[in-house]
Short mmCIF file of C-alpha atoms and ligand atoms in Angstrom, two decimals:
data_model
loop_
_atom_site.label_atom_id
_atom_site.label_comp_id
_atom_site.label_asym_id
_atom_site.label_seq_id
_atom_site.Cartn_x
_atom_site.Cartn_y
_atom_site.Cartn_z
CA UNK A 54 -0.08 -0.38 0.04
CA UNK A 55 1.30 3.88 -1.15
CA UNK A 56 1.61 5.68 2.16
CA UNK A 57 1.42 9.58 1.38
CA UNK A 58 2.47 13.10 3.25
CA UNK A 59 -0.57 14.94 5.25
CA UNK A 60 -0.99 18.57 2.59
CA UNK A 61 -3.29 20.98 4.41
CA UNK A 62 -5.98 22.35 2.12
CA UNK A 63 -8.51 24.76 4.27
CA UNK A 64 -10.18 22.53 6.61
CA UNK A 65 -9.16 19.38 4.98
CA UNK A 66 -6.12 17.71 5.64
CA UNK A 67 -5.60 15.11 2.03
CA UNK A 68 -3.62 11.57 2.20
CA UNK A 69 -3.72 8.72 3.72
CA UNK A 70 -5.70 7.76 6.50
CA UNK A 71 -8.20 10.73 5.42
CA UNK A 72 -11.02 10.33 3.51
CA UNK A 73 -10.70 11.19 -0.14
CA UNK A 74 -12.00 14.26 -1.11
CA UNK A 75 -14.52 15.27 -4.19
CA UNK A 76 -13.31 17.89 -6.21
CA UNK A 77 -14.92 20.41 -9.05
CA UNK A 78 -14.28 22.82 -11.23
CA UNK A 79 -16.24 25.96 -12.04
CA UNK A 80 -16.93 26.51 -16.22
CA UNK A 81 -18.44 29.73 -15.32
CA UNK A 82 -16.58 32.94 -16.11
CA UNK A 83 -14.03 34.13 -12.88
CA UNK A 84 -14.20 38.01 -12.90
CA UNK A 85 -18.16 37.30 -12.59
CA UNK A 86 -18.36 36.51 -8.36
CA UNK A 87 -21.78 36.60 -8.01
CA UNK A 88 -22.10 33.74 -11.58
CA UNK A 89 -19.24 32.07 -9.92
CA UNK A 90 -20.29 32.37 -6.14
CA UNK A 91 -23.92 30.07 -7.54
CA UNK A 92 -21.83 27.38 -9.27
CA UNK A 93 -19.92 27.05 -6.51
CA UNK A 94 -23.10 26.99 -4.22
CA UNK A 95 -24.36 24.28 -6.29
CA UNK A 96 -21.80 22.47 -6.13
CA UNK A 97 -21.74 22.62 -2.34
CA UNK A 98 -24.91 21.64 -1.89
CA UNK A 99 -24.41 18.67 -3.99
CA UNK A 100 -21.38 18.12 -2.02
CA UNK A 101 -18.40 19.66 -3.59
CA UNK A 102 -15.73 19.98 -1.03
CA UNK A 103 -13.37 21.63 -2.98
CA UNK A 104 -14.06 24.03 -5.64
CA UNK A 105 -11.14 25.43 -8.31
CA UNK A 106 -11.71 28.07 -10.88
CA UNK A 107 -9.51 29.01 -14.28
CA UNK A 108 -7.85 32.73 -13.27
CA UNK A 109 -6.85 33.90 -16.76
CA UNK A 110 -5.98 37.52 -16.07
CA UNK A 111 -5.46 39.90 -13.14
CA UNK A 112 -9.02 40.78 -12.95
CA UNK A 113 -10.16 37.17 -12.44
CA UNK A 114 -8.02 37.16 -9.70
CA UNK A 115 -9.06 40.36 -8.41
CA UNK A 116 -11.81 38.80 -7.54
CA UNK A 117 -11.43 35.66 -5.57
CA UNK A 118 -11.44 36.78 -2.49
CA UNK A 119 -15.50 38.40 -3.35
CA UNK A 120 -15.42 34.83 -4.68
CA UNK A 121 -14.77 33.19 -1.17
CA UNK A 122 -16.82 35.50 0.75
CA UNK A 123 -19.85 34.39 -0.06
CA UNK A 124 -18.74 30.37 -0.80
CA UNK A 125 -17.94 27.59 2.32
CA UNK A 126 -15.07 25.40 0.80
CA UNK A 127 -12.07 26.01 0.02
CA UNK A 128 -10.92 27.53 -3.40
CA UNK A 129 -8.40 26.77 -5.80
CA UNK A 130 -6.71 29.60 -8.04
CA UNK A 131 -6.32 27.25 -11.22
CA UNK A 132 -3.02 29.79 -12.61
CA UNK A 133 -0.62 29.33 -16.02
CA UNK A 134 2.84 31.02 -17.09
CA UNK A 135 1.82 34.22 -14.35
CA UNK A 136 3.15 34.23 -11.65
CA UNK A 137 1.94 37.48 -9.84
CA UNK A 138 -1.90 36.57 -10.90
CA UNK A 139 -0.72 33.52 -8.08
CA UNK A 140 0.21 36.35 -5.67
CA UNK A 141 -2.64 38.12 -5.93
CA UNK A 142 -4.69 34.68 -5.54
CA UNK A 143 -3.06 34.44 -2.37
CA UNK A 144 -3.22 37.66 -1.18
CA UNK A 145 -7.31 37.22 -2.15
CA UNK A 146 -7.67 34.73 0.08
CA UNK A 147 -7.01 31.01 -1.82
CA UNK A 148 -6.48 27.92 -0.23
CA UNK A 149 -4.81 26.13 -3.14
CA UNK A 150 -2.78 27.82 -6.16
CA UNK A 151 -2.61 24.83 -9.18
CA UNK A 152 0.51 26.63 -11.15
CA UNK A 153 3.67 24.35 -12.11
CA UNK A 154 6.76 26.37 -11.22
CA UNK A 155 9.18 25.00 -13.91
CA UNK A 156 6.81 27.02 -16.12
CA UNK A 157 6.94 31.07 -14.13
CA UNK A 158 9.72 31.93 -15.63
CA UNK A 159 12.97 32.52 -13.28
CA UNK A 160 13.36 30.56 -9.61
CA UNK A 161 12.92 34.22 -8.17
CA UNK A 162 9.04 34.07 -8.72
CA UNK A 163 8.98 30.80 -8.25
CA UNK A 164 10.26 31.34 -4.39
CA UNK A 165 8.02 34.89 -4.47
CA UNK A 166 5.12 32.12 -4.39
CA UNK A 167 6.24 29.55 -2.34
CA UNK A 168 7.04 32.26 0.17
CA UNK A 169 3.30 33.92 0.10
CA UNK A 170 2.13 30.34 0.02
CA UNK A 171 3.88 29.28 3.29
CA UNK A 172 2.70 32.33 5.17
CA UNK A 173 -0.52 32.21 4.15
CA UNK A 174 -0.46 28.22 4.46
CA UNK A 175 -2.03 27.52 0.55
CA UNK A 176 -0.96 24.71 -1.01
CA UNK A 177 0.54 24.46 -4.28
CA UNK A 178 -1.24 21.55 -7.22
CA UNK A 179 1.40 20.95 -10.19
CA UNK A 180 -0.58 19.16 -12.61
CA UNK A 181 1.30 17.53 -15.27
CA UNK A 182 -1.66 17.20 -18.28
CA UNK A 183 -0.41 14.52 -20.46
CA UNK A 184 -1.02 16.93 -23.94
CA UNK A 185 1.12 19.52 -22.53
CA UNK A 186 3.93 18.16 -21.82
CA UNK A 187 6.59 19.96 -23.45
CA UNK A 188 8.93 16.04 -25.21
CA UNK A 189 5.17 14.55 -25.47
CA UNK A 190 3.75 17.75 -28.04
CA UNK A 191 7.31 17.71 -29.87
CA UNK A 192 6.75 14.13 -30.70
CA UNK A 193 2.84 13.84 -31.15
CA UNK A 194 2.25 11.63 -34.51
CA UNK A 195 5.54 11.33 -35.27
CA UNK A 196 6.83 8.88 -33.00
CA UNK A 197 5.00 5.73 -31.57
CA UNK A 198 5.49 5.35 -27.83
CA UNK A 199 4.25 3.04 -24.94
CA UNK A 200 1.78 3.50 -23.27
CA UNK A 201 4.54 3.09 -20.03
CA UNK A 202 6.90 5.68 -21.57
CA UNK A 203 4.39 8.21 -21.88
CA UNK A 204 4.01 7.00 -18.25
CA UNK A 205 7.59 7.85 -17.76
CA UNK A 206 7.89 11.63 -19.24
CA UNK A 207 4.56 12.36 -17.40
CA UNK A 208 6.50 10.98 -14.07
CA UNK A 209 10.22 13.17 -15.04
CA UNK A 210 8.30 16.14 -15.64
CA UNK A 211 5.86 15.78 -12.30
CA UNK A 212 8.90 15.18 -10.52
CA UNK A 213 10.81 17.59 -11.69
CA UNK A 214 8.80 20.65 -10.56
CA UNK A 215 7.72 18.68 -7.58
CA UNK A 216 12.03 19.11 -6.78
CA UNK A 217 11.91 22.94 -7.31
CA UNK A 218 9.36 23.30 -4.31
CA UNK A 219 11.10 20.98 -2.26
CA UNK A 220 14.89 22.60 -2.82
CA UNK A 221 13.02 25.80 -1.19
CA UNK A 222 11.54 23.27 1.40
CA UNK A 223 8.34 23.78 0.61
CA UNK A 224 5.99 20.81 1.61
CA UNK A 225 2.71 21.18 1.11
CA UNK A 226 1.95 19.92 -2.39
CA UNK A 227 -0.32 18.17 -4.46
CA UNK A 228 0.65 16.52 -7.77
CA UNK A 229 -1.76 15.39 -10.58
CA UNK A 230 -1.21 13.26 -13.47
CA UNK A 231 -4.05 13.56 -15.95
CA UNK A 232 -4.73 12.03 -19.73
CA UNK A 233 -7.63 11.05 -21.56
CA UNK A 234 -5.61 7.21 -21.85
CA UNK A 235 -6.82 5.48 -19.45
CA UNK A 236 -3.29 2.74 -19.69
CA UNK A 237 -1.29 6.25 -19.65
CA UNK A 238 -2.98 7.94 -16.58
CA UNK A 239 -3.07 4.39 -14.64
CA UNK A 240 0.77 3.88 -15.43
CA UNK A 241 1.70 7.44 -14.88
CA UNK A 242 -0.23 7.32 -11.39
CA UNK A 243 0.90 4.01 -10.23
CA UNK A 244 4.72 5.50 -11.18
CA UNK A 245 4.82 8.11 -9.21
CA UNK A 246 2.72 7.23 -6.12
CA UNK A 247 5.55 4.20 -5.87
CA UNK A 248 8.41 7.27 -6.77
CA UNK A 249 7.14 9.90 -4.26
CA UNK A 250 5.15 10.51 -1.02
CA UNK A 251 3.51 13.60 -2.65
CA UNK A 252 -0.26 12.87 -2.48
CA UNK A 253 -1.93 12.50 -5.40
CA UNK A 254 -5.44 14.57 -6.87
CA UNK A 255 -6.36 11.89 -9.44
CA UNK A 256 -9.06 12.12 -13.07
CA UNK A 257 -9.17 11.68 -16.36
CA UNK A 258 -9.31 14.48 -18.30
CA UNK A 259 -11.38 15.23 -21.21
CA UNK A 260 -13.34 11.98 -19.80
CA UNK A 261 -16.42 12.74 -22.22
CA UNK A 262 -20.61 13.15 -22.46
CA UNK A 263 -21.69 11.78 -18.72
CA UNK A 264 -21.85 7.56 -20.07
CA UNK A 265 -19.39 7.12 -21.06
CA UNK A 266 -16.75 9.92 -18.97
CA UNK A 267 -18.94 8.26 -15.93
CA UNK A 268 -17.66 4.85 -17.55
CA UNK A 269 -14.37 5.27 -17.92
CA UNK A 270 -13.44 7.10 -15.03
CA UNK A 271 -15.31 4.97 -12.37
CA UNK A 272 -12.82 2.20 -14.23
CA UNK A 273 -9.99 4.40 -13.94
CA UNK A 274 -10.52 5.78 -10.57
CA UNK A 275 -12.07 3.18 -8.71
CA UNK A 276 -8.50 1.00 -10.21
CA UNK A 277 -6.05 3.73 -8.07
CA UNK A 278 -8.06 4.33 -5.27
CA UNK A 279 -7.86 0.65 -4.52
CA UNK A 280 -4.34 0.75 -4.33
CA UNK A 281 -4.72 3.39 -2.32
CA UNK A 282 -3.83 6.23 -4.88
CA UNK A 283 -5.62 8.75 -4.73
CA UNK A 284 -5.97 11.74 -2.03
CA UNK A 285 -8.74 14.10 -4.04
CA UNK A 286 -10.42 13.01 -7.27
CA UNK A 287 -12.31 14.50 -10.10
CA UNK A 288 -14.72 13.59 -12.49
CA UNK A 289 -14.18 15.55 -15.55
CA UNK A 290 -17.49 15.67 -17.82
CA UNK A 291 -19.05 17.58 -20.43
CA UNK A 292 -22.61 17.53 -18.58
CA UNK A 293 -23.88 20.01 -15.57
CA UNK A 294 -20.97 19.65 -12.80
CA UNK A 295 -22.98 18.89 -10.29
CA UNK A 296 -23.07 15.42 -11.88
CA UNK A 297 -19.27 15.13 -11.85
CA UNK A 298 -19.75 15.82 -7.60
CA UNK A 299 -22.30 13.43 -7.92
CA UNK A 300 -20.51 10.45 -10.30
CA UNK A 301 -17.24 11.00 -7.93
CA UNK A 302 -19.38 10.10 -4.69
CA UNK A 303 -20.55 7.40 -7.00
CA UNK A 304 -17.45 6.00 -7.64
CA UNK A 305 -16.35 6.52 -3.65
CA UNK A 306 -19.46 5.00 -2.72
CA UNK A 307 -19.15 1.76 -4.15
CA UNK A 308 -15.94 1.22 -2.75
CA UNK A 309 -16.93 1.47 0.62
CA UNK A 310 -14.64 4.62 1.21
CA UNK A 311 -17.42 7.34 1.67
CA UNK A 312 -21.09 7.96 2.62
CA UNK A 313 -23.18 9.47 0.23
CA UNK A 314 -27.25 9.74 -0.42
CA UNK A 315 -29.37 6.88 0.57
CA UNK A 316 -29.62 3.19 -1.62
CA UNK A 317 -32.19 4.20 -3.32
CA UNK A 318 -33.64 0.56 -5.45
CA UNK A 319 -36.05 0.65 -7.82
CA UNK A 320 -37.18 -1.80 -10.69
CA UNK A 321 -36.47 -1.62 -14.69
CA UNK A 322 -40.34 -1.92 -15.23
CA UNK A 323 -41.89 -4.63 -16.84
CA UNK A 324 -45.67 -4.93 -18.58
CA UNK A 325 -47.40 -5.06 -15.39
CA UNK A 326 -46.16 -1.11 -14.58
CA UNK A 327 -48.97 1.26 -14.75
CA UNK A 328 -46.89 4.67 -13.22
CA UNK A 329 -43.97 6.34 -13.89
CA UNK A 330 -41.40 4.91 -11.82
CA UNK A 331 -38.41 6.06 -14.10
CA UNK A 332 -40.12 10.19 -13.56
CA UNK A 333 -40.34 9.54 -9.77
CA UNK A 334 -36.52 8.16 -9.22
CA UNK A 335 -35.13 11.07 -11.41
CA UNK A 336 -37.60 13.80 -9.38
CA UNK A 337 -36.49 11.86 -6.19
CA UNK A 338 -32.43 11.73 -7.04
CA UNK A 339 -32.61 15.64 -8.35
CA UNK A 340 -34.41 16.80 -4.91
CA UNK A 341 -31.73 14.89 -2.80
CA UNK A 342 -28.81 15.62 -4.38
CA UNK A 343 -28.87 18.83 -5.09
CA UNK A 344 -29.59 19.30 -1.17
CA UNK A 345 -26.88 18.54 1.81
CA UNK A 346 -29.54 18.36 4.64
CA UNK A 347 -31.67 15.52 2.27
CA UNK A 348 -28.23 13.97 1.25
CA UNK A 349 -26.81 13.87 5.28
CA UNK A 350 -30.64 12.34 6.11
CA UNK A 351 -30.66 10.34 3.51
CA UNK A 352 -27.51 8.45 4.34
CA UNK A 353 -27.64 5.21 5.11
CA UNK A 354 -31.41 5.39 4.08
CA UNK A 355 -32.75 1.73 1.68
CA UNK A 356 -35.64 3.67 -0.32
CA UNK A 357 -37.57 1.56 -2.70
CA UNK A 358 -39.37 3.01 -5.86
CA UNK A 359 -40.96 -0.06 -7.36
CA UNK A 360 -43.36 -0.46 -10.68
CA UNK A 361 -46.20 -2.49 -9.01
CA UNK A 362 -47.30 -4.24 -6.26
CA UNK A 363 -47.31 -7.99 -7.46
CA UNK A 364 -43.61 -8.24 -6.81
CA UNK A 365 -42.38 -4.17 -6.11
CA UNK A 366 -43.26 -5.32 -2.03
CA UNK A 367 -41.36 -8.33 -1.63
CA UNK A 368 -38.80 -7.44 -3.57
CA UNK A 369 -37.28 -4.29 -1.86
CA UNK A 370 -38.94 -6.29 1.73
CA UNK A 371 -35.15 -4.91 3.58
CA UNK A 372 -35.95 -1.49 2.63
CA UNK A 373 -36.85 1.09 5.40
CA UNK A 374 -39.75 2.56 3.19
CA UNK A 375 -40.68 2.68 -0.27
CA UNK A 376 -43.69 3.03 -2.61
CA UNK A 377 -44.88 0.24 -5.11
CA UNK A 378 -47.01 0.89 -7.99
CA UNK A 379 -50.42 0.89 -8.92
CA UNK A 380 -52.59 2.06 -11.73
CA UNK A 381 -51.91 5.37 -11.64
CA UNK A 382 -51.36 5.82 -7.72
CA UNK A 383 -48.90 3.33 -5.12
CA UNK A 384 -48.22 1.34 -1.62
CA UNK A 385 -46.90 2.44 0.36
CA UNK A 386 -44.72 -0.31 2.28
CA UNK A 387 -41.93 0.63 5.97
CA UNK A 388 -39.54 -2.47 6.48
CA UNK A 389 -41.86 -4.89 4.38
CA UNK A 390 -45.09 -3.65 5.79
CA UNK A 391 -48.26 -2.48 3.79
CA UNK A 392 -49.25 1.08 5.21
CA UNK A 393 -51.66 2.21 2.89
CA UNK A 394 -51.94 4.45 -0.68
CA UNK A 395 -51.33 7.05 -2.29
CA UNK A 396 -52.00 8.90 -5.63
CA UNK A 397 -48.75 8.97 -7.65
CA UNK A 398 -48.23 13.06 -7.94
CA UNK A 399 -48.10 12.82 -4.36
CA UNK A 400 -45.23 9.99 -4.75
CA UNK A 401 -42.23 12.04 -4.21
CA UNK A 402 -43.22 15.13 -2.39
CA UNK A 403 -44.27 12.02 0.42
CA UNK A 404 -40.96 10.42 0.53
CA UNK A 405 -38.79 13.51 1.03
CA UNK A 406 -40.76 14.12 4.40
CA UNK A 407 -40.24 10.75 4.97
CA UNK A 408 -36.68 11.04 4.43
CA UNK A 409 -36.99 14.51 6.69
CA UNK A 410 -39.03 12.56 9.83
CA UNK A 411 -37.17 9.34 9.83
CA UNK A 412 -35.25 8.05 12.96
CA UNK A 413 -32.45 6.33 11.99
CA UNK A 414 -31.16 2.77 13.41
CA UNK A 415 -27.95 2.99 15.47
CA UNK A 416 -24.75 3.13 13.30
CA UNK A 417 -26.63 4.75 10.36
CA UNK A 418 -26.54 8.07 11.72
CA UNK A 419 -26.39 11.26 9.39
CA UNK A 420 -23.02 11.71 7.66
CA UNK A 421 -22.15 15.60 7.72
CA UNK A 422 -20.52 16.39 3.92
S1 SF4 B 662 -41.54 -5.02 -9.30
FE1 SF4 B 662 -43.42 -5.57 -10.31
S2 SF4 B 662 -42.84 -4.15 -12.50
FE2 SF4 B 662 -41.12 -3.74 -11.40
S3 SF4 B 662 -40.41 -5.00 -12.96
FE3 SF4 B 662 -40.75 -6.23 -10.80
S4 SF4 B 662 -43.00 -7.08 -11.69
FE4 SF4 B 662 -41.72 -6.01 -13.07
#
């Protein structure tokens, strides 16, 4: 098992022995503080724990303080090349900067950034994306490199960058090694973890649309997490950012690493179904996964939405509670006991109320997200 050092990002200690934290990134214009903070608040309600924003210019950097005032989670500034943007971001109160020390000119610039980070307890993330590594860019399309070689070059780049910070005795560092290729991402992260104790932020870049991106990310991140690699994760999807958060948690939940929302069971429906099961499940999920309080209260509960009363209550007998459909209505049941009928249009509201008032058994307490 790999073991990392501990790194502090705002209130969170990252690294071996700590919960794997879920990150996302805004797609708003950072200069628009209201829109960016609103998106972060939405992500926070979905359970996102660390949020990154792009900082392309000084105006964006100067807006970070205003964003920070309106949010409740650590803020990460994503900066390329201009160390002055990093200094401004730190002044504005961010918790982490993503910047590569080898890409910001003279060593004096790096020293200034490192000093500011050390003075303000700000972490640095070194990000190596396969597509931007100089050597890999220069041989792209001309030389056929093996996945091992890709991984080796990416790790070498990350270690060189990390070494600059190491020389300056700065340890509050996280590294990411990302590629859109599954094998290269796995190999690069494994190789890095075997050579360094710096915690890794893991993810696949450009993972794609919701379904294909979620599947690819689940396999890649799941494989790494099972080996003890990854202190923070991000699922990059060309989709609503809250779905990225949801998918990240579903991966961690499936691996038994985090708790997140209910175990919602629903049947695939068949010729017996006379109600809109899919619609009810979608609506219920939407309500739960956009509300931190409901998320915490429903964590550990098993809730069923079944298509018919013939098999529904029986198949979902170990659910805490649920509804089985009839003709335009449903039969509510608790712990396998059928109780009373409810019209379909009242199902979701009824189940939400149940979540809010349900007394959980011992050992199934709310998880504070
Ligand atoms: S629970 Fe009923 S409606 Fe759903 S798949 Fe089974 S038999 Fe069909």
